[in-house]
XYZ file of C-alpha atoms in Angstrom:
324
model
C 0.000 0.000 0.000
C 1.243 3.716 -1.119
C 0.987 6.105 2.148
C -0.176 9.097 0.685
C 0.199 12.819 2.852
C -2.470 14.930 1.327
C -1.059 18.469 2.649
C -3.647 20.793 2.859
C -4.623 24.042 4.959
C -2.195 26.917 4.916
C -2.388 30.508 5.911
C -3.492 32.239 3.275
C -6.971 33.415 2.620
C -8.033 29.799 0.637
C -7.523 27.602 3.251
C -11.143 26.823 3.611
C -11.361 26.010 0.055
C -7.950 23.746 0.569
C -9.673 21.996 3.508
C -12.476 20.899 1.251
C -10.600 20.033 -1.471
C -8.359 17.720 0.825
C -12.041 16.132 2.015
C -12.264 14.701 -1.772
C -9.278 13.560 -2.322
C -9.223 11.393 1.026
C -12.433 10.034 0.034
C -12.015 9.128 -3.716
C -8.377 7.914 -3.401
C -8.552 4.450 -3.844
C -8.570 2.341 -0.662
C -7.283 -1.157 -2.311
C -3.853 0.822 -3.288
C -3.482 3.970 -0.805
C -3.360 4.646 2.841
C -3.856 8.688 3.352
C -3.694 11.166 5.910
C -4.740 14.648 6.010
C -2.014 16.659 6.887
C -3.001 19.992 8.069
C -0.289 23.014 7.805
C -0.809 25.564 10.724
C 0.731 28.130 12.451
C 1.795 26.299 15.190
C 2.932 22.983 12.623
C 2.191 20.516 10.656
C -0.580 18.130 12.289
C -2.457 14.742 11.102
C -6.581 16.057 11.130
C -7.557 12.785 12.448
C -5.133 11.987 15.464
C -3.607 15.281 15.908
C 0.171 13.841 15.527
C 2.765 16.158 14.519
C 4.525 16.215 11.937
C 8.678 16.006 12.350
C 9.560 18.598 9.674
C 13.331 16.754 9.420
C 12.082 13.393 8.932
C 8.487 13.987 6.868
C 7.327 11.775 9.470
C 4.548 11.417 11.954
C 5.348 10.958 15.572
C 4.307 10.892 18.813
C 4.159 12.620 21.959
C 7.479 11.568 22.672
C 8.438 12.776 19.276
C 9.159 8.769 18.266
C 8.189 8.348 14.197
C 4.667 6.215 13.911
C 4.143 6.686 10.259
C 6.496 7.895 7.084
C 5.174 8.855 3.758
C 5.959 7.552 0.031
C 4.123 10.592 -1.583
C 2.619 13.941 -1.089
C -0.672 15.221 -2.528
C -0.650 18.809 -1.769
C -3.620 20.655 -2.221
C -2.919 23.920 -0.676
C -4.347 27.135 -2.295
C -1.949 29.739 -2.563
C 1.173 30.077 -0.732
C 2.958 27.826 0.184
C 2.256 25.467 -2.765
C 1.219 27.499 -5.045
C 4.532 29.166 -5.078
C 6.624 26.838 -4.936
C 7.762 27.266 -1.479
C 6.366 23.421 -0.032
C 7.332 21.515 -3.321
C 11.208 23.043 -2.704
C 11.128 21.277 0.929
C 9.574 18.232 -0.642
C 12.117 17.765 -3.158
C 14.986 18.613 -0.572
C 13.612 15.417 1.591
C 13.063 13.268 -1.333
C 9.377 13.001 -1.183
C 8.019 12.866 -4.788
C 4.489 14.991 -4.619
C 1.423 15.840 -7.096
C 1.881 19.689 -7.992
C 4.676 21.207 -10.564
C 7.986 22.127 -9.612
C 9.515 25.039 -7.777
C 10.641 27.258 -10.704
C 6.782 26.362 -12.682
C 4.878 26.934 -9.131
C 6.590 30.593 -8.650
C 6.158 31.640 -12.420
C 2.314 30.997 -12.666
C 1.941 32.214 -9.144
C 3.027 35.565 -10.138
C 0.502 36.548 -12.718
C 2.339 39.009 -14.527
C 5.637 37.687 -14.174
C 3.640 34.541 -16.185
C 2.317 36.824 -18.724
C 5.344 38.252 -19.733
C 7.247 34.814 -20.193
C 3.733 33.682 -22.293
C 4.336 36.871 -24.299
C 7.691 35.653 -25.788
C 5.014 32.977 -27.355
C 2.602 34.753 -28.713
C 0.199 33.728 -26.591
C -2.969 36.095 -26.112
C -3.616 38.291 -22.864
C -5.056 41.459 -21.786
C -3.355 44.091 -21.322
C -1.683 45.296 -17.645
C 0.795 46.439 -15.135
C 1.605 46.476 -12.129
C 1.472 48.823 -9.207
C 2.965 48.498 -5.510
C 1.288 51.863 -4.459
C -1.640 54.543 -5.387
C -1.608 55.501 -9.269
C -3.852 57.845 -11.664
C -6.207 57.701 -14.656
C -2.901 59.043 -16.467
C -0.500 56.374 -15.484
C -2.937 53.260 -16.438
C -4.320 54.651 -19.374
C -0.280 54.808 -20.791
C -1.238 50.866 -20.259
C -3.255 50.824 -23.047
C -6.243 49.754 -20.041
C -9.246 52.101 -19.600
C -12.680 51.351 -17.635
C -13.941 48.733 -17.258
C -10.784 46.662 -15.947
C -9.902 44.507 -13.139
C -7.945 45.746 -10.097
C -6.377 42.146 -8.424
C -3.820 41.016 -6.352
C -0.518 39.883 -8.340
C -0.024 36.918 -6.170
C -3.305 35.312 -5.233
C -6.460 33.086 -6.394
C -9.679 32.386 -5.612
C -10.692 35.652 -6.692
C -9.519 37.391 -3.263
C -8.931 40.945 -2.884
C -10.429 41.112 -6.919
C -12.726 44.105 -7.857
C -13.942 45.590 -11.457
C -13.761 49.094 -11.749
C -16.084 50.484 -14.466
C -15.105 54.103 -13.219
C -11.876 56.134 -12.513
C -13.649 57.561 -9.105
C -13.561 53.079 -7.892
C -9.705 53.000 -8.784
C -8.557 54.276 -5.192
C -10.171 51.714 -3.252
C -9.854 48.879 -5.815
C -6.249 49.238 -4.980
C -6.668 49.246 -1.857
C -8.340 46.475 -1.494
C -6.144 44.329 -3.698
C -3.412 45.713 -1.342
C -4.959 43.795 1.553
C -3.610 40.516 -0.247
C -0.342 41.480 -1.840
C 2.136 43.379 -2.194
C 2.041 43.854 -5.833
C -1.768 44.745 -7.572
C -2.445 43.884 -11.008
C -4.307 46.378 -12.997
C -5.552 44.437 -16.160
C -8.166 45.270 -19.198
C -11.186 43.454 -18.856
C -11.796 41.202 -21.227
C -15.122 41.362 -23.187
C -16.697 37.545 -23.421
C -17.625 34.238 -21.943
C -15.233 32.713 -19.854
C -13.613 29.392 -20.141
C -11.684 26.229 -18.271
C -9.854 23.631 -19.119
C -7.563 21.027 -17.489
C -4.602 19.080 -18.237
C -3.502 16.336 -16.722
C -0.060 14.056 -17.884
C 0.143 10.254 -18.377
C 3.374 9.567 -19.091
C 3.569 10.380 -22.668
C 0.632 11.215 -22.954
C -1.271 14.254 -21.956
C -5.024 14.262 -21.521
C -6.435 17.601 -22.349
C -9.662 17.527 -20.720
C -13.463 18.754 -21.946
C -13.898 22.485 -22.055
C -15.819 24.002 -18.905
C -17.926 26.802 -20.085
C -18.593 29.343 -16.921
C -21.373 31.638 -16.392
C -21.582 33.383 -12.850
C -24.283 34.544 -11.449
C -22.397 38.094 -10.787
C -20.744 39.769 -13.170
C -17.508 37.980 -12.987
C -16.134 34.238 -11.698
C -15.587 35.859 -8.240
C -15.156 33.516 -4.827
C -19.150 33.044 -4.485
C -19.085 31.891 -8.074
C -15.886 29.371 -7.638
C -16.870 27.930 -4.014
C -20.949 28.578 -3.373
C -22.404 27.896 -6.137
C -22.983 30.860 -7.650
C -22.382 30.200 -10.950
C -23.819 27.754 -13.829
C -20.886 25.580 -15.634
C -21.497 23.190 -18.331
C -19.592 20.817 -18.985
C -18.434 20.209 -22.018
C -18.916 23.885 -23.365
C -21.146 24.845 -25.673
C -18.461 25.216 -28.831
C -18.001 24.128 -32.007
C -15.259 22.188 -32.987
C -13.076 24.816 -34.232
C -13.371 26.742 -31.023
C -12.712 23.541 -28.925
C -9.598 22.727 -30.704
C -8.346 25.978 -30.665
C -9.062 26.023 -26.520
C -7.582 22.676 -26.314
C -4.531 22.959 -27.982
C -3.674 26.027 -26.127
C -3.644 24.536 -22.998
C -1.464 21.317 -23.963
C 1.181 23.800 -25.137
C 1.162 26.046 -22.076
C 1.195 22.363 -19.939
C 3.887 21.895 -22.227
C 5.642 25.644 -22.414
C 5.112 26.082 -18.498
C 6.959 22.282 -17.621
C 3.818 21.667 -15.787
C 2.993 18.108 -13.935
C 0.172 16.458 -12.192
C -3.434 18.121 -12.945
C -3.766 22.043 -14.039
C -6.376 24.445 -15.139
C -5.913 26.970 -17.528
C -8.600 29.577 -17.830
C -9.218 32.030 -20.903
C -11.747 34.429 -21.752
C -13.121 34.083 -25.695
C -13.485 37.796 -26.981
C -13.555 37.931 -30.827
C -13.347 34.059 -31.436
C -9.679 34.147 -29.655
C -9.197 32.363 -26.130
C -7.270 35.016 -24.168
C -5.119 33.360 -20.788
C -6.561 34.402 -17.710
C -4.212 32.224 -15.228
C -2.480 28.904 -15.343
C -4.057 27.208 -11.883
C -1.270 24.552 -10.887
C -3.210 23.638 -7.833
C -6.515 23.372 -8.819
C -9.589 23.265 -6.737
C -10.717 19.519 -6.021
C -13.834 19.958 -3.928
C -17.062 17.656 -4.876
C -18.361 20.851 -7.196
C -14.635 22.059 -8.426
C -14.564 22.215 -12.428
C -11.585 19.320 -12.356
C -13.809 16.623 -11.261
C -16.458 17.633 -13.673
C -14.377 17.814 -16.740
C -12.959 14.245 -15.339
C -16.188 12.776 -15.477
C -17.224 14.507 -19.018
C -13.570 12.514 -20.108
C -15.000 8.999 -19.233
C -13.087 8.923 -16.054
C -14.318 9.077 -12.214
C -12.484 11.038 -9.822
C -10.576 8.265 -8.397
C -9.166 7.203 -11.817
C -7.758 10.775 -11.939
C -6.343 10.962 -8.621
C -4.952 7.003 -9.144
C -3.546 8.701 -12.622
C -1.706 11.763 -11.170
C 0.363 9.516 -8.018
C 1.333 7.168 -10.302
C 2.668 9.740 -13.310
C 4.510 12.066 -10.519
C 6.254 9.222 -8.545
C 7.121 7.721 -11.907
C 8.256 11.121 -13.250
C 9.440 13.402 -10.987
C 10.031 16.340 -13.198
């Protein structure tokens, strides 16, 4: 049996969502060829959910009170939302103890994590995005509109997800407190054109040699964009596979095997676009996808033939196989 650490939790503003996510994953692992444990990152350490073990940060072991091992891993499923995953941070530690684990690599992880830092590596590849900048501080109507980027746009933080800290300003009067309110969850804010059109997901996951490009999700939220209510409560309708004909799926779908491909990405990731003017425009490479029971992974799974615990079964066995 494979003893699988699903690492979940964190501090930053997702770790709801990472708890829930870690919920599916224990339960549609399969039991006949994995033993898991949910290990829960906090501030005061790394803790099994169920027994409330620590985790010896040296060894990547369990132990007990008397700080004696009672359980090692073979492989890490992280499924943290944000840092320190999605940045690369965890994976880094994880490679340094020789634990092979479910998410990209460091130098992947930190790229995508830093939307505009992605964008302008994607750029060198002609591959389509709205316009934007960047902004640590207060700017002015003057100083965006140099940008190319005029009302309405987005206002978000640089390093984030889950549509934190994300507003759309349809008025100069809203950019102020836009920024301000990105600033809340990062350092850096990401002003960026909004993008006129439906919005779109789809998910890659690698088989060895083979990479499964997954049915298009087609998103419409309730609100006017695919904000945190949309993503995690339900408020949104997605329809899986989108309403598109072929032309518009292949295009979709052989964008996102070539950023899996241009990014070095590994284990399951979502790339979102926006289709303005029959072109799918990058929104965000997602390298750590949501899994919960209503996530869009699991339902473009299904729509591929497979259930969720083929995919999960699929992903352990590429990533210990292939560890980079």
């Amino acid at each position: 049996m494979i003893q699988v650490a699903i690492i979940a939790g964190g501090p930053s503003a997702e770790r709801g969502v990472s708890l829930k996510s870690a919920q599916t994953i224990a339960k549609h692992l399969p039991q006949d060829k994995y033993i898991s444990s949910t290990i829960d990152i906090t501030p005061d350490g790394w803790q099994d959910m169920a027994t409330g073990q620590r985790m010896d940060l040296n060894q990547f072991k369990l132990v007990d009170a008397n700080g004696q091992p009672t359980r090692s891993f073979d492989f890490a499923f992280i499924i943290i939302h944000g840092t320190p995953a999605e940045d690369g941070k965890l994976q880094g530690y994880l490679d340094m103890m020789g634990i092979p684990h479910s998410a990209c690599g460091v130098l992947t992880s930190a790229l995508t994590f830093n939307k505009q830092m992605c964008k302008d590596h994607l750029k060198l590849y002609d591959i389509p995005m709205a316009e934007s900048m960047i902004v640590t501080a207060m700017t002015d109507q003057q100083s965006v509109e140099a940008h190319g980027i005029v009302p309405p746009f987005f206002v978000k933080p640089n390093n984030n997800g889950s549509s934190y800290g994300v507003t759309k300003v349809k008025a100069w009067s809203q950019l102020e407190e836009a920024i301000r309110h990105a600033l809340q969850y990062d350092h850096e804010v990401m002003i960026e054109r909004a993008l006129r059109g439906s919005e779109f997901s789809c998910g890659v996951v690698r088989e060895g040699s083979t990479f499964h490009v997954l049915p298009i999700t087609e998103i419409i939220p309730k609100g006017e964009f695919f904000d945190f209510a949309a993503k995690y409560e339900g408020e949104s309708q997605e329809i899986t596979p989108a309403r598109l004909d072929d032309g518009l799926v292949k295009q979709c779908q052989e964008r996102s095997g070539r950023l899996y491909r241009l990014l070095g990405c590994r284990g399951m990731v979502r790339f979102d676009y926006i289709l303005e003017d029959g072109t799918f425009y990058l929104l965000e490479a997602n390298t750590t996808p949501g899994m919960s029971e209503a996530s869009i992974i699991p339902q473009q799974a299904r729509a591929y033939g497979w259930s969720v615990s083929q995919l999960l079964d699929i992903v352990v066995t590429d990533c210990m196989a292939n560890r980079h």
